[in-house]
mmCIF file of C-alpha atoms in Angstrom:
data_model
loop_
_atom_site.group_PDB
_atom_site.id
_atom_site.type_symbol
_atom_site.label_atom_id
_atom_site.label_comp_id
_atom_site.label_asym_id
_atom_site.label_seq_id
_atom_site.Cartn_x
_atom_site.Cartn_y
_atom_site.Cartn_z
ATOM 1 C CA MET A 1 0.020 -0.232 0.028
ATOM 2 C CA SER A 2 3.434 2.196 0.219
ATOM 3 C CA GLY A 3 2.977 3.488 -3.389
ATOM 4 C CA GLU A 4 6.350 2.871 -3.929
ATOM 5 C CA GLN A 5 8.981 0.045 -4.060
ATOM 6 C CA SER A 6 9.456 -1.774 -0.597
ATOM 7 C CA VAL A 7 13.139 -2.339 -0.848
ATOM 8 C CA ASP A 8 15.623 -1.600 -4.491
ATOM 9 C CA ARG A 9 19.288 -1.193 -5.420
ATOM 10 C CA THR A 10 20.213 2.419 -5.069
ATOM 11 C CA GLY A 11 21.321 4.765 -8.516
ATOM 12 C CA PHE A 12 24.365 6.310 -6.390
ATOM 13 C CA LYS A 13 27.478 5.277 -8.597
ATOM 14 C CA ASP A 14 29.998 6.090 -5.684
ATOM 15 C CA LEU A 15 27.982 3.951 -2.658
ATOM 16 C CA LYS A 16 31.412 4.100 -0.207
ATOM 17 C CA ARG A 17 31.456 7.599 -0.772
ATOM 18 C CA ILE A 18 27.510 8.241 0.887
ATOM 19 C CA PHE A 19 28.117 8.193 4.055
ATOM 20 C CA PRO A 20 31.435 10.127 4.211
ATOM 21 C CA LEU A 21 30.257 12.760 1.779
ATOM 22 C CA LEU A 22 26.839 13.316 3.687
ATOM 23 C CA ARG A 23 28.840 14.027 6.984
ATOM 24 C CA GLU A 24 30.994 16.425 4.912
ATOM 25 C CA LEU A 25 27.778 18.056 4.501
ATOM 26 C CA PHE A 26 26.987 18.125 7.658
ATOM 27 C CA ASP A 27 30.297 19.837 8.668
ATOM 28 C CA TYR A 28 29.447 22.394 5.750
ATOM 29 C CA ALA A 29 25.934 23.089 6.998
ATOM 30 C CA GLU A 30 27.587 23.825 10.603
ATOM 31 C CA LYS A 31 30.151 26.173 8.651
ATOM 32 C CA MET A 32 27.609 27.877 6.923
ATOM 33 C CA GLY A 33 26.047 28.829 10.719
ATOM 34 C CA PHE A 34 22.729 26.656 10.305
ATOM 35 C CA ASP A 35 21.302 25.252 13.859
ATOM 36 C CA SER A 36 18.366 23.832 15.441
ATOM 37 C CA SER A 37 16.714 27.230 15.025
ATOM 38 C CA SER A 38 16.986 27.135 10.859
ATOM 39 C CA PHE A 39 13.865 25.018 11.085
ATOM 40 C CA ASP A 40 11.939 27.572 12.537
ATOM 41 C CA ASP A 41 13.019 29.940 9.884
ATOM 42 C CA TYR A 42 12.121 27.608 7.355
ATOM 43 C CA GLY A 43 8.864 26.631 8.988
ATOM 44 C CA SER A 44 7.545 29.799 10.344
ATOM 45 C CA GLU A 45 4.270 30.958 8.574
ATOM 46 C CA GLU A 46 5.330 34.947 10.036
ATOM 47 C CA GLN A 47 8.405 35.315 8.201
ATOM 48 C CA ARG A 48 7.741 36.609 4.501
ATOM 49 C CA ASP A 49 11.113 34.629 3.878
ATOM 50 C CA ASN A 50 14.655 32.700 4.458
ATOM 51 C CA PRO A 51 17.296 34.328 5.212
ATOM 52 C CA ARG A 52 19.133 31.157 6.157
ATOM 53 C CA ALA A 53 17.950 29.615 2.649
ATOM 54 C CA ILE A 54 21.459 28.982 0.499
ATOM 55 C CA GLU A 55 21.843 27.364 -2.756
ATOM 56 C CA PHE A 56 22.764 23.184 -2.430
ATOM 57 C CA PRO A 57 26.214 22.977 -3.746
ATOM 58 C CA GLU A 58 26.820 20.758 -6.647
ATOM 59 C CA ASN A 59 29.599 18.523 -5.719
ATOM 60 C CA PHE A 60 26.922 16.875 -2.735
ATOM 61 C CA ASN A 61 24.244 16.280 -6.009
ATOM 62 C CA SER A 62 24.866 12.699 -5.589
ATOM 63 C CA LEU A 63 23.284 12.442 -2.189
ATOM 64 C CA VAL A 64 19.876 13.684 -4.207
ATOM 65 C CA GLU A 65 20.626 11.379 -6.947
ATOM 66 C CA GLY A 66 17.180 9.418 -6.848
ATOM 67 C CA HIS A 67 15.577 12.562 -6.599
ATOM 68 C CA PRO A 68 17.039 15.218 -8.736
ATOM 69 C CA GLY A 69 15.968 18.958 -9.138
ATOM 70 C CA LYS A 70 17.564 22.036 -7.466
ATOM 71 C CA TYR A 71 17.571 22.765 -3.864
ATOM 72 C CA PHE A 72 18.341 24.870 -1.103
ATOM 73 C CA ILE A 73 19.605 24.157 2.018
ATOM 74 C CA VAL A 74 17.312 25.319 4.917
ATOM 75 C CA ALA A 75 17.585 24.138 7.597
ATOM 76 C CA TYR A 76 20.191 21.820 9.781
ATOM 77 C CA ASN A 77 19.951 20.199 13.585
ATOM 78 C CA ASN A 78 22.446 18.240 15.472
ATOM 79 C CA ARG A 79 21.418 16.053 18.543
ATOM 80 C CA GLN A 80 24.478 14.491 18.608
ATOM 81 C CA ASN A 81 24.831 15.443 22.018
ATOM 82 C CA PRO A 82 25.213 13.249 25.100
ATOM 83 C CA TYR A 83 22.504 15.637 26.298
ATOM 84 C CA TYR A 84 20.013 13.916 24.291
ATOM 85 C CA LYS A 85 18.380 10.321 25.333
ATOM 86 C CA GLU A 86 20.338 7.531 23.577
ATOM 87 C CA GLY A 87 17.988 6.366 20.310
ATOM 88 C CA THR A 88 17.393 9.819 19.599
ATOM 89 C CA ARG A 89 21.213 11.373 18.793
ATOM 90 C CA HIS A 90 20.851 12.187 15.279
ATOM 91 C CA ARG A 91 22.017 14.638 12.548
ATOM 92 C CA ILE A 92 19.461 16.119 10.084
ATOM 93 C CA ILE A 93 19.609 18.785 7.078
ATOM 94 C CA ARG A 94 16.456 19.744 5.099
ATOM 95 C CA LEU A 95 16.802 20.279 1.332
ATOM 96 C CA SER A 96 14.056 22.349 -0.145
ATOM 97 C CA SER A 97 13.708 23.321 -3.986
ATOM 98 C CA VAL A 98 11.963 26.636 -2.605
ATOM 99 C CA PRO A 99 13.694 28.845 0.140
ATOM 100 C CA LYS A 100 10.405 28.711 2.220
ATOM 101 C CA ARG A 101 7.860 26.408 1.986
ATOM 102 C CA SER A 102 5.064 28.935 2.926
ATOM 103 C CA GLN A 103 5.672 31.371 0.475
ATOM 104 C CA THR A 104 4.540 29.568 -2.667
ATOM 105 C CA ASP A 105 1.302 27.108 -3.758
ATOM 106 C CA GLU A 106 3.204 25.384 -6.029
ATOM 107 C CA ARG A 107 4.439 21.906 -5.772
ATOM 108 C CA VAL A 108 7.409 21.819 -3.259
ATOM 109 C CA ARG A 109 10.080 19.036 -2.834
ATOM 110 C CA GLU A 110 11.756 18.660 0.800
ATOM 111 C CA VAL A 111 14.630 16.039 1.114
ATOM 112 C CA ASP A 112 15.728 15.298 4.786
ATOM 113 C CA LEU A 113 18.996 13.482 5.059
ATOM 114 C CA ILE A 114 19.346 11.934 8.211
ATOM 115 C CA GLU A 115 22.187 10.252 10.213
ATOM 116 C CA VAL A 116 20.228 7.646 12.712
ATOM 117 C CA ASP A 117 21.140 7.185 16.312
ATOM 118 C CA PRO A 118 24.273 4.545 15.919
ATOM 119 C CA SER A 119 22.418 2.512 18.686
ATOM 120 C CA PHE A 120 20.496 1.397 15.044
ATOM 121 C CA GLY A 121 23.832 0.446 13.227
ATOM 122 C CA ASN A 122 25.441 2.320 10.489
ATOM 123 C CA LYS A 123 22.391 3.542 8.350
ATOM 124 C CA THR A 124 21.087 6.833 6.706
ATOM 125 C CA GLN A 125 17.482 7.611 6.547
ATOM 126 C CA ILE A 126 16.231 9.881 3.491
ATOM 127 C CA LYS A 127 12.567 11.269 3.681
ATOM 128 C CA VAL A 128 11.009 13.052 0.848
ATOM 129 C CA ARG A 129 8.170 15.033 0.764
ATOM 130 C CA GLU A 130 6.075 16.811 -1.879
ATOM 131 C CA SER A 131 3.259 19.055 -0.841
ATOM 132 C CA VAL A 132 0.940 21.666 -2.734
ATOM 133 C CA ASN A 133 -0.656 24.739 -1.621
ATOM 134 C CA ASN A 134 1.480 25.327 1.319
ATOM 135 C CA LYS A 135 0.876 29.146 1.052
ATOM 136 C CA SER A 136 -2.841 29.106 1.012
ATOM 137 C CA PHE A 137 -3.124 26.760 3.845
ATOM 138 C CA ALA A 138 -1.051 28.570 6.306
ATOM 139 C CA ASN A 139 -3.921 31.337 5.776
ATOM 140 C CA ILE A 140 -6.313 28.479 5.683
ATOM 141 C CA ASN A 141 -8.305 29.525 9.075
ATOM 142 C CA THR A 142 -8.489 33.183 7.725
ATOM 143 C CA ALA A 143 -11.342 32.667 4.906
ATOM 144 C CA THR A 144 -14.792 34.233 5.898
ATOM 145 C CA GLY A 145 -18.653 34.130 4.714
ATOM 146 C CA GLU A 146 -18.628 31.518 1.714
ATOM 147 C CA GLU A 147 -14.952 31.987 0.798
ATOM 148 C CA VAL A 148 -13.555 28.330 0.488
ATOM 149 C CA GLU A 149 -9.335 28.626 0.334
ATOM 150 C CA GLN A 150 -7.178 26.405 -1.921
ATOM 151 C CA PRO A 151 -6.813 22.963 -0.156
ATOM 152 C CA HIS A 152 -3.976 21.042 0.764
ATOM 153 C CA GLY A 153 -1.951 17.865 -0.023
ATOM 154 C CA GLN A 154 0.906 16.355 0.987
ATOM 155 C CA ALA A 155 2.831 12.885 0.279
ATOM 156 C CA GLU A 156 5.598 11.933 2.033
ATOM 157 C CA TYR A 157 8.539 8.730 2.034
ATOM 158 C CA MET A 158 10.934 7.740 4.610
ATOM 159 C CA TYR A 159 13.669 5.702 3.147
ATOM 160 C CA GLU A 160 16.539 3.743 4.604
ATOM 161 C CA LEU A 161 19.755 3.477 3.305
ATOM 162 C CA ASP A 162 22.759 1.037 4.525
ATOM 163 C CA PRO A 163 26.155 0.645 3.516
ATOM 164 C CA GLN A 164 25.024 -2.214 1.198
ATOM 165 C CA GLY A 165 23.264 0.209 -1.168
ATOM 166 C CA ILE A 166 19.912 -1.373 -0.023
ATOM 167 C CA LYS A 167 17.075 0.942 0.025
ATOM 168 C CA THR A 168 14.082 0.251 1.968
ATOM 169 C CA ILE A 169 10.725 2.162 2.487
ATOM 170 C CA ARG A 170 9.541 1.855 5.858
ATOM 171 C CA GLU A 171 6.959 4.747 6.280
ATOM 172 C CA THR A 172 4.518 6.339 4.040
ATOM 173 C CA ARG A 173 1.999 9.000 5.013
ATOM 174 C CA ILE A 174 -0.053 11.044 2.720
ATOM 175 C CA ASN A 175 -2.521 13.704 4.101
ATOM 176 C CA ARG A 176 -5.198 15.346 1.696
ATOM 177 C CA LEU A 177 -7.571 18.015 2.440
ATOM 178 C CA ASP A 178 -10.339 19.546 0.415
ATOM 179 C CA GLU A 179 -13.039 21.827 0.958
ATOM 180 C CA GLY A 180 -16.280 22.519 0.126
ATOM 181 C CA LEU A 181 -19.702 23.799 0.670
ATOM 182 C CA PHE A 182 -22.424 21.138 2.676
ATOM 183 C CA PRO A 183 -26.107 21.379 3.531
ATOM 184 C CA TRP A 184 -26.235 20.850 7.011
ATOM 185 C CA LYS A 185 -29.504 21.209 9.222
ATOM 186 C CA GLY A 186 -30.928 23.529 6.352
ATOM 187 C CA GLU A 187 -27.922 25.862 5.590
ATOM 188 C CA GLU A 188 -25.134 25.372 3.215
ATOM 189 C CA LYS A 189 -21.567 25.527 5.645
ATOM 190 C CA PRO A 190 -17.963 25.057 4.881
ATOM 191 C CA VAL A 191 -17.232 21.733 5.381
ATOM 192 C CA ARG A 192 -13.079 20.519 5.685
ATOM 193 C CA TRP A 193 -13.161 16.793 4.590
ATOM 194 C CA VAL A 194 -9.272 15.589 5.445
ATOM 195 C CA ARG A 195 -8.293 12.090 4.757
ATOM 196 C CA ASN A 196 -5.048 10.572 6.129
ATOM 197 C CA LEU A 197 -2.813 7.690 5.122
ATOM 198 C CA HIS A 198 0.145 6.613 7.243
ATOM 199 C CA VAL A 199 1.846 2.917 6.279
ATOM 200 C CA GLU A 200 4.709 1.326 7.806
ATOM 201 C CA LYS A 201 7.026 -1.681 7.268
ATOM 202 C CA ASP A 202 8.636 -3.518 10.225
ATOM 203 C CA GLU A 203 12.189 -5.509 9.473
ATOM 204 C CA GLN A 204 9.831 -8.522 8.425
ATOM 205 C CA ASP A 205 8.415 -6.208 5.653
ATOM 206 C CA ILE A 206 4.654 -6.500 7.821
ATOM 207 C CA PRO A 207 2.931 -3.576 6.850
ATOM 208 C CA THR A 208 0.484 -1.714 9.617
ATOM 209 C CA MET A 209 -1.817 0.689 7.489
ATOM 210 C CA ALA A 210 -3.792 3.806 9.423
ATOM 211 C CA TYR A 211 -6.568 5.355 7.107
ATOM 212 C CA GLU A 212 -8.517 8.129 8.617
ATOM 213 C CA ASP A 213 -11.283 10.321 6.984
ATOM 214 C CA LEU A 214 -12.440 13.838 9.324
ATOM 215 C CA TYR A 215 -14.693 15.928 8.335
ATOM 216 C CA ILE A 216 -15.335 19.455 9.528
ATOM 217 C CA ILE A 217 -18.567 21.558 9.403
ATOM 218 C CA GLY A 218 -18.437 24.917 9.985
ATOM 219 C CA ARG A 219 -15.457 27.363 10.987
ATOM 220 C CA MET A 220 -14.758 27.764 14.437
ATOM 221 C CA SER A 221 -13.732 31.583 13.990
ATOM 222 C CA GLU A 222 -17.237 32.592 12.886
ATOM 223 C CA GLY A 223 -18.865 31.306 15.945
ATOM 224 C CA GLY A 224 -20.046 28.035 14.215
ATOM 225 C CA SER A 225 -20.012 24.379 16.245
ATOM 226 C CA GLY A 226 -17.120 23.129 14.240
ATOM 227 C CA GLU A 227 -19.315 19.643 14.465
ATOM 228 C CA ARG A 228 -17.063 16.905 13.298
ATOM 229 C CA ALA A 229 -16.701 13.155 12.825
ATOM 230 C CA GLN A 230 -14.354 10.741 11.719
ATOM 231 C CA VAL A 231 -14.088 7.038 10.932
ATOM 232 C CA LYS A 232 -10.004 5.214 11.596
ATOM 233 C CA THR A 233 -9.012 2.102 10.186
ATOM 234 C CA PHE A 234 -6.463 0.302 11.541
ATOM 235 C CA ILE A 235 -5.091 -2.891 9.873
ATOM 236 C CA THR A 236 -2.200 -5.035 10.125
ATOM 237 C CA GLY A 237 -1.184 -7.192 7.503
ATOM 238 C CA SER A 238 -2.800 -6.159 3.717
ATOM 239 C CA PRO A 239 -6.533 -4.832 3.413
ATOM 240 C CA ASP A 240 -7.058 -8.632 1.238
ATOM 241 C CA ASN A 241 -5.857 -10.779 4.346
ATOM 242 C CA PRO A 242 -5.350 -8.875 7.108
ATOM 243 C CA LYS A 243 -3.801 -10.549 10.591
ATOM 244 C CA SER A 244 -6.393 -7.402 12.477
ATOM 245 C CA VAL A 245 -8.463 -5.048 12.064
ATOM 246 C CA LEU A 246 -9.681 -2.223 13.902
ATOM 247 C CA VAL A 247 -12.720 0.574 13.108
ATOM 248 C CA GLU A 248 -13.126 3.772 15.579
ATOM 249 C CA ILE A 249 -15.989 5.649 14.512
ATOM 250 C CA GLY A 250 -16.464 9.242 16.161
ATOM 251 C CA VAL A 251 -14.348 11.481 17.898
ATOM 252 C CA ASP A 252 -12.527 9.837 20.619
ATOM 253 C CA SER A 253 -14.849 10.412 23.957
ATOM 254 C CA PRO A 254 -13.738 10.027 27.653
ATOM 255 C CA LEU A 255 -17.070 7.676 27.781
ATOM 256 C CA SER A 256 -16.728 4.271 27.520
ATOM 257 C CA ALA A 257 -16.905 3.548 23.860
ATOM 258 C CA LYS A 258 -19.421 0.664 22.439
ATOM 259 C CA VAL A 259 -18.403 -2.278 20.648
ATOM 260 C CA VAL A 260 -20.646 -2.462 17.268
ATOM 261 C CA TYR A 261 -19.095 -5.929 15.861
ATOM 262 C CA GLU A 262 -16.469 -8.347 16.806
ATOM 263 C CA HIS A 263 -15.058 -11.314 15.483
ATOM 264 C CA LYS A 264 -12.633 -12.729 18.188
ATOM 265 C CA GLN A 265 -11.288 -15.446 15.675
ATOM 266 C CA ARG A 266 -10.215 -12.915 12.988
ATOM 267 C CA ASN A 267 -9.053 -10.401 15.379
ATOM 268 C CA ILE A 268 -11.944 -7.937 13.497
ATOM 269 C CA LYS A 269 -13.402 -4.905 16.213
ATOM 270 C CA VAL A 270 -15.857 -2.045 15.244
ATOM 271 C CA ILE A 271 -15.552 0.964 17.953
ATOM 272 C CA LEU A 272 -18.070 3.221 18.226
ATOM 273 C CA TYR A 273 -17.618 6.221 20.295
ATOM 274 C CA GLU A 274 -20.860 7.807 21.849
ATOM 275 C CA GLY A 275 -19.938 11.196 22.272
ATOM 276 C CA THR A 276 -22.382 13.137 24.411
ATOM 277 C CA ASN A 277 -24.427 15.897 22.265
ATOM 278 C CA ALA A 278 -22.291 15.076 19.448
ATOM 279 C CA TYR A 279 -23.341 11.204 18.614
ATOM 280 C CA GLU A 280 -25.991 11.640 16.757
ATOM 281 C CA ASN A 281 -24.415 14.264 14.675
ATOM 282 C CA GLN A 282 -21.311 12.086 13.831
ATOM 283 C CA LEU A 283 -23.827 9.556 12.269
ATOM 284 C CA GLN A 284 -25.536 11.475 10.319
ATOM 285 C CA ILE A 285 -22.090 12.841 8.752
ATOM 286 C CA VAL A 286 -20.449 9.609 8.783
ATOM 287 C CA GLN A 287 -23.181 8.228 6.888
ATOM 288 C CA GLN A 288 -23.447 10.485 4.406
ATOM 289 C CA ASP A 289 -20.031 8.770 2.526
ATOM 290 C CA PRO A 290 -20.902 5.702 0.649
ATOM 291 C CA ALA A 291 -17.822 3.390 1.716
ATOM 292 C CA TYR A 292 -19.179 3.717 5.290
ATOM 293 C CA ALA A 293 -22.648 2.298 4.511
ATOM 294 C CA THR A 294 -21.985 -1.248 5.213
ATOM 295 C CA LEU A 295 -20.603 0.078 9.100
ATOM 296 C CA PHE A 296 -24.806 0.534 9.383
ATOM 297 C CA ARG A 297 -25.845 -2.576 8.734
ATOM 298 C CA LYS A 298 -26.011 -5.670 10.701
ATOM 299 C CA PRO A 299 -24.289 -7.703 10.631
ATOM 300 C CA VAL A 300 -21.150 -5.530 9.654
ATOM 301 C CA ASP A 301 -19.787 -6.947 5.381
ATOM 302 C CA ILE A 302 -16.119 -6.656 6.929
ATOM 303 C CA GLU A 303 -14.774 -7.654 3.668
ATOM 304 C CA GLU A 304 -16.625 -4.905 1.959
ATOM 305 C CA LEU A 305 -15.415 -2.443 4.166
ATOM 306 C CA MET A 306 -11.233 -3.520 3.582
ATOM 307 C CA LYS A 307 -12.722 -3.211 -0.238
ATOM 308 C CA ASP A 308 -13.793 0.741 0.149
ATOM 309 C CA ILE A 309 -10.678 1.117 2.568
ATOM 310 C CA ALA A 310 -8.374 -0.248 0.225
ATOM 311 C CA PHE A 311 -10.017 1.897 -2.649
ATOM 312 C CA LYS A 312 -10.091 5.061 -0.710
ATOM 313 C CA ALA A 313 -5.975 4.426 0.620
ATOM 314 C CA ARG A 314 -5.609 3.870 -3.320
ATOM 315 C CA MET A 315 -7.306 7.048 -4.540
ATOM 316 C CA LEU A 316 -5.460 9.131 -1.692
ATOM 317 C CA GLN A 317 -1.492 7.843 -2.896
ATOM 318 C CA GLU A 318 -2.549 8.528 -6.416
ATOM 319 C CA ASP A 319 -4.816 12.045 -6.052
ATOM 320 C CA TRP A 320 -3.029 13.469 -3.091
ATOM 321 C CA ASP A 321 -1.739 16.457 -4.841
ATOM 322 C CA LYS A 322 -5.087 17.276 -6.670
ATOM 323 C CA PRO A 323 -7.047 18.723 -3.477
ATOM 324 C CA GLN A 324 -10.237 20.919 -4.241
ATOM 325 C CA ALA A 325 -12.426 23.658 -3.011
ATOM 326 C CA VAL A 326 -15.711 22.882 -4.014
ATOM 327 C CA PHE A 327 -18.529 25.180 -4.428
ATOM 328 C CA THR A 328 -21.685 22.769 -5.117
ATOM 329 C CA ARG A 329 -25.016 22.507 -3.889
ATOM 330 C CA GLN A 330 -24.356 18.708 -3.711
ATOM 331 C CA PRO A 331 -22.496 17.498 -0.764
ATOM 332 C CA ALA A 332 -18.455 17.483 -1.693
ATOM 333 C CA ILE A 333 -18.312 14.240 0.422
ATOM 334 C CA GLU A 334 -20.921 12.357 -2.030
ATOM 335 C CA ALA A 335 -19.656 13.963 -4.943
ATOM 336 C CA ALA A 336 -16.098 13.158 -4.566
ATOM 337 C CA ASN A 337 -17.312 9.619 -3.748
ATOM 338 C CA LYS A 338 -19.474 8.661 -7.075
ATOM 339 C CA GLU A 339 -16.545 6.818 -8.312
ATOM 340 C CA LEU A 340 -16.996 4.291 -5.460
ATOM 341 C CA GLU A 341 -20.525 3.126 -7.164
ATOM 342 C CA SER A 342 -19.368 3.286 -10.907
#
């Protein structure tokens, strides 16, 4: 479900130079004055520019050979000091296709090169993150009335690279935020539809997947209730043949959860959080997504649900960079899910 190859050989021409070359890059960043505050300079939404950003020297290009492009060095941090807890000591440098992410809505690529804690062995981690509409996303809570901000999308892949040249994908995180108009209680209100996918693989290459749909109605800044509903699905193994499945319906509540469905032999459980006043509204919102229709039928059809979740995850992987601001009287949730019915 990662959308990327699990294991491959890197394209580095001189593998023996990768690890020492990365250390040379870290030393260069320190020499140029980068420190932990450089991450704040790059990520801050208040600052208009990033005075720290410098062009990435060509002599280090082999470090990003698998992800070519023009980059800036935008941030660096050294956590190797014994002050930090063992297991968290590392060095990290961030490269970006732009000096400051929040100043553009164009597609941005970031590459984090990480020398991991020595206790994990001689490994390097490479995190590749691509995103769109970052400038609009930074201002998403400033829209008023019927304005709908540009939505946001992001995909992130974490690789491990060992001295033998094996590059293994360990983690995938994909996020997409769409915003549109939604008929709710006799009024049209802004609705934000957030989708999150997190896939992680252990040393045996067994995946665990978490997929979430979150629906937020109304804007708190305008005195709205900010009503919301969510469905989280956690799968160990593949959706086709899961080792375990946990589905949580509703926003987490301190109240005791209600088990809607359980199959102990297959390690499957569906839980409903009955949040006091919001309980009924949560179900009304979730029921408008046809992919979750089976959750409200007896008995729950887990095979159908897994098929729909796999479809949702695949579509998010393929279309994370195509978020939409929808102006329509048809519920954005229903419109986007017509594909499920075709």
